[in-house]
GROMACS .gro file of C-alpha atoms in nm:
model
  231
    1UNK     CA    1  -0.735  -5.667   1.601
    2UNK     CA    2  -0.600  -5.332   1.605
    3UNK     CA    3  -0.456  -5.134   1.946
    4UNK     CA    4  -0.305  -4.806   1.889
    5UNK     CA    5  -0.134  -4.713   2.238
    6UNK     CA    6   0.001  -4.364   2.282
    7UNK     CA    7   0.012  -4.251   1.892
    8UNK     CA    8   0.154  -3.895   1.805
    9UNK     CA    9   0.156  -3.765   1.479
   10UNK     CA   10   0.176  -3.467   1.220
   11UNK     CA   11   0.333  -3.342   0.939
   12UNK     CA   12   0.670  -3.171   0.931
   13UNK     CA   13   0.715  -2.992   1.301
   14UNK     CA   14   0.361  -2.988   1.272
   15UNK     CA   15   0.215  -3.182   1.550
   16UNK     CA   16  -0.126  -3.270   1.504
   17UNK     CA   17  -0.271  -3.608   1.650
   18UNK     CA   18  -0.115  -3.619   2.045
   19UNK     CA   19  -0.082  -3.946   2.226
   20UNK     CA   20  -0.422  -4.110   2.132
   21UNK     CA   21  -0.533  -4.493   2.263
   22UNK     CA   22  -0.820  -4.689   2.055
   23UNK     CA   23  -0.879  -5.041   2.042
   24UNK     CA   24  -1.060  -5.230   1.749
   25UNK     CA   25  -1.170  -5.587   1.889
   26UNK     CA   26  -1.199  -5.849   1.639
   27UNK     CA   27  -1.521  -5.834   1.491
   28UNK     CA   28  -1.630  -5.493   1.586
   29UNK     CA   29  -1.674  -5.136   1.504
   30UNK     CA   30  -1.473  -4.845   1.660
   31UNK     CA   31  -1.603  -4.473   1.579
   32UNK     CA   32  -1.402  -4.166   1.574
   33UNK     CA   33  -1.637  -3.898   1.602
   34UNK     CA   34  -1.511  -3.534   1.566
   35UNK     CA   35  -1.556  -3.214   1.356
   36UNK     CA   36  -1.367  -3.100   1.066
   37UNK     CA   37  -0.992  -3.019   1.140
   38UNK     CA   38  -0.981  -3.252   1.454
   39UNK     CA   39  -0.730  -3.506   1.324
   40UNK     CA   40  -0.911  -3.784   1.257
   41UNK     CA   41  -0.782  -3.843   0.913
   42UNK     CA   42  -0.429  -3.819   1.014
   43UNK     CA   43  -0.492  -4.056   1.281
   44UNK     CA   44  -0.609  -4.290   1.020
   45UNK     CA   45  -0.280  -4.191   0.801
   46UNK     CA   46  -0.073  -4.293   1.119
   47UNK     CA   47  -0.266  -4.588   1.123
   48UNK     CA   48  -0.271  -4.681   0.771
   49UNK     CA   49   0.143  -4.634   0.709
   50UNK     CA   50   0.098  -4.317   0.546
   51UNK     CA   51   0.257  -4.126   0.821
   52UNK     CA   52   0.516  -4.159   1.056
   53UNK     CA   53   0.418  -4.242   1.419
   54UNK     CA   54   0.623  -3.983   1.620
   55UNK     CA   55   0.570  -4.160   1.953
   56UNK     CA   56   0.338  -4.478   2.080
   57UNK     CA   57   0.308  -4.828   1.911
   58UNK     CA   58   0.049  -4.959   1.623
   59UNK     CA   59  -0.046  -5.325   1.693
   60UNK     CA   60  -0.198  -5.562   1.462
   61UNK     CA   61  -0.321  -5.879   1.654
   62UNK     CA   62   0.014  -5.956   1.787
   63UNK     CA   63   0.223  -5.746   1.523
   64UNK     CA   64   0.369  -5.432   1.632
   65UNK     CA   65   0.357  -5.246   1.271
   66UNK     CA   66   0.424  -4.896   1.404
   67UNK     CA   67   0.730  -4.893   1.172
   68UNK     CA   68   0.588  -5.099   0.883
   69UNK     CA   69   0.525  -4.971   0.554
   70UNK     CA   70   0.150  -4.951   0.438
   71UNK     CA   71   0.220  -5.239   0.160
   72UNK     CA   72   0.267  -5.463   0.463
   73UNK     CA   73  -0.011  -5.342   0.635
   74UNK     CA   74  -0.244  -5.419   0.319
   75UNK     CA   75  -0.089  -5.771   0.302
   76UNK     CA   76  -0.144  -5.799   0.707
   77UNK     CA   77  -0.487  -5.775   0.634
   78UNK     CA   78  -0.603  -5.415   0.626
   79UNK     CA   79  -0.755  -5.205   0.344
   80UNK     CA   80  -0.857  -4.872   0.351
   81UNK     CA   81  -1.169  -4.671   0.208
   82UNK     CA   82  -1.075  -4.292   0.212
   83UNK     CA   83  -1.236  -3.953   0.213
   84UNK     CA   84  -1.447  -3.871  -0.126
   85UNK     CA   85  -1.549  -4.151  -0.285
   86UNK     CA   86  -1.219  -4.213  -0.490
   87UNK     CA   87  -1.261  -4.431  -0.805
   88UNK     CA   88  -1.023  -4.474  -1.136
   89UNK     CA   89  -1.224  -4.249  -1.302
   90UNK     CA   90  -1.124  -4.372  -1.695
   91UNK     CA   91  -1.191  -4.730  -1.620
   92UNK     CA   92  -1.531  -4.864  -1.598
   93UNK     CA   93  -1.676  -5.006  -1.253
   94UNK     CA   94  -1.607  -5.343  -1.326
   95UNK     CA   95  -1.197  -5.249  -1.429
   96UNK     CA   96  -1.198  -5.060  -1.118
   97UNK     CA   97  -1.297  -5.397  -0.922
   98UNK     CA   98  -1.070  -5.617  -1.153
   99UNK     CA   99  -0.788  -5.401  -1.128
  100UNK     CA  100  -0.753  -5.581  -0.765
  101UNK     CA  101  -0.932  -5.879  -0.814
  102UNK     CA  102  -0.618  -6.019  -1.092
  103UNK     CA  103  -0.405  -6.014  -0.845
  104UNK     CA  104  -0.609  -6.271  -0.618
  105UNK     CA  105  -0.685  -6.500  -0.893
  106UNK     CA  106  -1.012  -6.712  -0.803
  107UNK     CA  107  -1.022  -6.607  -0.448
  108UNK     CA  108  -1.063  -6.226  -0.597
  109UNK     CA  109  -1.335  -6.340  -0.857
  110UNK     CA  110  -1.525  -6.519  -0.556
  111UNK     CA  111  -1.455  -6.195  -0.342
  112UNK     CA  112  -1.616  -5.965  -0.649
  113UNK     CA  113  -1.920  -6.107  -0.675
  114UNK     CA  114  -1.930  -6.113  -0.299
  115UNK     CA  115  -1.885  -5.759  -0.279
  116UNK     CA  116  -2.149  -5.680  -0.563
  117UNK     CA  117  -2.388  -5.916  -0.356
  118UNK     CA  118  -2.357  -5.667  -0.093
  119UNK     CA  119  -2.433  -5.375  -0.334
  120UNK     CA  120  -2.681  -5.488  -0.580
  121UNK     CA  121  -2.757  -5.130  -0.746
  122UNK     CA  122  -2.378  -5.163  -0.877
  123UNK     CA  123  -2.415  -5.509  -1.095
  124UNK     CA  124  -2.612  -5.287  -1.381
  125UNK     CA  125  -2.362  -4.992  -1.382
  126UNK     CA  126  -1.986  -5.270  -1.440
  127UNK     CA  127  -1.962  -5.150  -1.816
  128UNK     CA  128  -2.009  -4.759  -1.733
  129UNK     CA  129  -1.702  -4.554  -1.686
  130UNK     CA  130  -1.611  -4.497  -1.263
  131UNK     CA  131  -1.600  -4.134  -1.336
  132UNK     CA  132  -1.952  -4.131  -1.471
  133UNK     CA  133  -2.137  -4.259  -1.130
  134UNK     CA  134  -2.266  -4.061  -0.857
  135UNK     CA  135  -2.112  -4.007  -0.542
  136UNK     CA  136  -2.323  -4.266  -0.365
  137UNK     CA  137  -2.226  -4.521  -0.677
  138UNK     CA  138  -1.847  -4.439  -0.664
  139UNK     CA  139  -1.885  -4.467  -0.316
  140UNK     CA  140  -2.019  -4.836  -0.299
  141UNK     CA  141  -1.749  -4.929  -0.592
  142UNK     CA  142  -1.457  -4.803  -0.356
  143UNK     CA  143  -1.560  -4.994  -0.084
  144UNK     CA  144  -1.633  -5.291  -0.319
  145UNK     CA  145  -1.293  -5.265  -0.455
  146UNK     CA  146  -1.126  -5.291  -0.082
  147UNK     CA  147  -1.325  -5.585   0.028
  148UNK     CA  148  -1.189  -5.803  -0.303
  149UNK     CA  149  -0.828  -5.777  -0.084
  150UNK     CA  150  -1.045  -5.983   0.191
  151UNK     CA  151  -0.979  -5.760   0.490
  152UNK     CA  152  -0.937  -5.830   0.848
  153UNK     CA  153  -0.952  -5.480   0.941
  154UNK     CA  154  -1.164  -5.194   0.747
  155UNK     CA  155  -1.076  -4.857   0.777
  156UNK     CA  156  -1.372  -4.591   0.654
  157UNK     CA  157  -1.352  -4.216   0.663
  158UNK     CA  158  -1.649  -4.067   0.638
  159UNK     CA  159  -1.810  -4.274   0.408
  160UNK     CA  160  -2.130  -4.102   0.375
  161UNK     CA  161  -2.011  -3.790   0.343
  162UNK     CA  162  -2.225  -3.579   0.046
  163UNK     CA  163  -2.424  -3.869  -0.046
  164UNK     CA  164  -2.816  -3.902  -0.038
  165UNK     CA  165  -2.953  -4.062   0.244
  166UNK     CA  166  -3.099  -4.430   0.068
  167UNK     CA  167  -2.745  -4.499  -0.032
  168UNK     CA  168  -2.614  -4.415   0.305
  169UNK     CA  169  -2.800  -4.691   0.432
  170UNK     CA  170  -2.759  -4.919   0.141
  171UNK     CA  171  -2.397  -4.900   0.242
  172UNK     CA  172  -2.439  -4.902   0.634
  173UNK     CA  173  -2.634  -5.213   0.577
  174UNK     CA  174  -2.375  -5.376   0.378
  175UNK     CA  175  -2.104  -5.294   0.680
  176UNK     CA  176  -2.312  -5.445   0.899
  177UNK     CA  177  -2.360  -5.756   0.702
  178UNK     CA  178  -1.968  -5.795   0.714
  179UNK     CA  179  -1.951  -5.723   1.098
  180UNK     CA  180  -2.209  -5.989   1.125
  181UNK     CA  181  -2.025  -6.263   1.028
  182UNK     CA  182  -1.725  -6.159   1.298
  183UNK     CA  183  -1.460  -6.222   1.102
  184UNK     CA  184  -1.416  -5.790   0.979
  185UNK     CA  185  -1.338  -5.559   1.199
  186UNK     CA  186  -1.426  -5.209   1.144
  187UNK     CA  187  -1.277  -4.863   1.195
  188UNK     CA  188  -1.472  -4.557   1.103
  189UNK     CA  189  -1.458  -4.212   1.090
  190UNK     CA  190  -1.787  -4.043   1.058
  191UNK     CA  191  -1.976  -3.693   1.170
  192UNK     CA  192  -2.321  -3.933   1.075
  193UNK     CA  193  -2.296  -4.019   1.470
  194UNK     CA  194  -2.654  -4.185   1.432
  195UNK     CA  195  -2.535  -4.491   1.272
  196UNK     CA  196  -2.169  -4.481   1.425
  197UNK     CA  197  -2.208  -4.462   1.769
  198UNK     CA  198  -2.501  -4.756   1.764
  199UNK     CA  199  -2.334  -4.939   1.605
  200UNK     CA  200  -1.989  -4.932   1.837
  201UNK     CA  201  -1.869  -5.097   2.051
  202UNK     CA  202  -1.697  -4.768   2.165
  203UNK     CA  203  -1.701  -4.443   2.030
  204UNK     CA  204  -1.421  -4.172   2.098
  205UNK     CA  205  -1.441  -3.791   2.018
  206UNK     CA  206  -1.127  -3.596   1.871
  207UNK     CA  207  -1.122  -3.257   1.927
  208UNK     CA  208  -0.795  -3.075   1.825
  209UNK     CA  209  -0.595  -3.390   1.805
  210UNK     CA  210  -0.654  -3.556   2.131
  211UNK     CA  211  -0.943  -3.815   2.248
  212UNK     CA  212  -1.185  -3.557   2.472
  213UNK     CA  213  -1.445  -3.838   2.547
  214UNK     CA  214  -1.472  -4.217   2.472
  215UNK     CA  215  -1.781  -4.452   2.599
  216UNK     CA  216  -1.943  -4.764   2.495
  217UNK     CA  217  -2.193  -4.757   2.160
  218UNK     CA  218  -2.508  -4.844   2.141
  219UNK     CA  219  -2.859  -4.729   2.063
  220UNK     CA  220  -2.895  -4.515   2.418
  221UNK     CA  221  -2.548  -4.328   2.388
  222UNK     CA  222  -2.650  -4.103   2.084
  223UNK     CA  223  -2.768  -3.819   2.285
  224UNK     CA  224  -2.455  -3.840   2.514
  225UNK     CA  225  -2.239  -3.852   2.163
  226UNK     CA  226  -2.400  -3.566   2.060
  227UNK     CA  227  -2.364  -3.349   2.351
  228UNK     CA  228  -1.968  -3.469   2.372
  229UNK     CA  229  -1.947  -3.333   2.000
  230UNK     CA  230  -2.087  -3.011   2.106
  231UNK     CA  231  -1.823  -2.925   2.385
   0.00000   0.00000   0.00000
């Protein structure tokens, strides 16, 4: 689904992200592991549009999008969930899930009550204002709102970040729900590297901008993940 093959990026003459590789397959999970300040959310910028890829190629399926601007990439199929549970904060949950859904017609009213399906604990909070929710709430609405586009690709960073530990798995639950079907494909970036690196089907650390360590997921590579973070 998505192959990133040599990627550079930064801002200004800043260089920050230097000639990284990572494969999504179709239908699974890739985690980007890595402590604060290693890059990881400008790869995702490079990734997303947001930034210009200096050097390397962005793939999507057979699409090379490296030059594409992130409208394109949203209508190719990918949405993105970032960094601190970001919400309209004016506009009640269920504006904040409409505000996309219009523009899909029945396919985004089918899509919204799929999404609230997948996080019950939202359906009695539609009529209260976004900015009014907690963290774990907002957090649940965001990612809500991106699946009404009907993504092929997911892109998460850090989305348990600050939030109490039920909802963490409320929402880790509803991402693998998704991935079970096969038809989502999931990039996240998350220092949780319980969940993450389980769930993979390969994990990579970023330390300072560059891949240090990559290996396949699973249940028996969490200690291994963890010692890789540590280095």
């Amino acid at each position: 689904m998505l192959e990133l093959t040599g990627v550079s990026t930064g801002y200004g003459r800043t260089a920050v992200v230097h000639d990284v590789d990572l494969t999504v397959p179709d239908g699974a999970l890739t985690a980007v592991l890595g402590h604060n300040g290693a890059g990881k959310t400008t790869l995702l910028r490079a990734v997303l549009g947001l930034l210009p890829v200096r050097s390397g190629t962005v793939l999507l399926g057979d699409d090379d999008v490296t030059r594409w601007p992130p409208h394109r990439r949203v209508r190719r199929g990918v949405a993105y969930v970032p960094q601190g549970q970001q919400s309209f904060g004016q506009l009640t949950a269920r504006e904040n899930l409409q505000v996309v859904a219009d523009a899909y017609g029945a396919e985004g009213r089918r899509r919204t009550a799929e999404a609230l399906d997948l996080f019950p604990a939202l359906g009695p909070l539609l009529g209260r204002p976004a900015g009014l929710l907690s963290g774990g709430q907002r957090q649940q609405l965001a990612i809500a709102r991106a699946l009404v586009t009907g993504p092929r690709l997911l892109v998460l960073d850090e989305p348990t970040e600050g939030i109490q530990p039920n909802v963490v798995q409320e929402i880790y639950a509803a991402v693998t729900a998704l991935r079970s079907d096969g038809d989502l494909s999931v990039l996240l970036v998350e220092q949780h590297i319980g969940y993450a690196v389980q769930h993979a089907a390969e994990y990579l650390v970023m330390t300072s901008g560059r891949i240090t360590h990559r290996a396949p997921g699973g249940a028996t590579a969490v200690a291994e993940a963890r010692e890789a973070m540590a280095l």
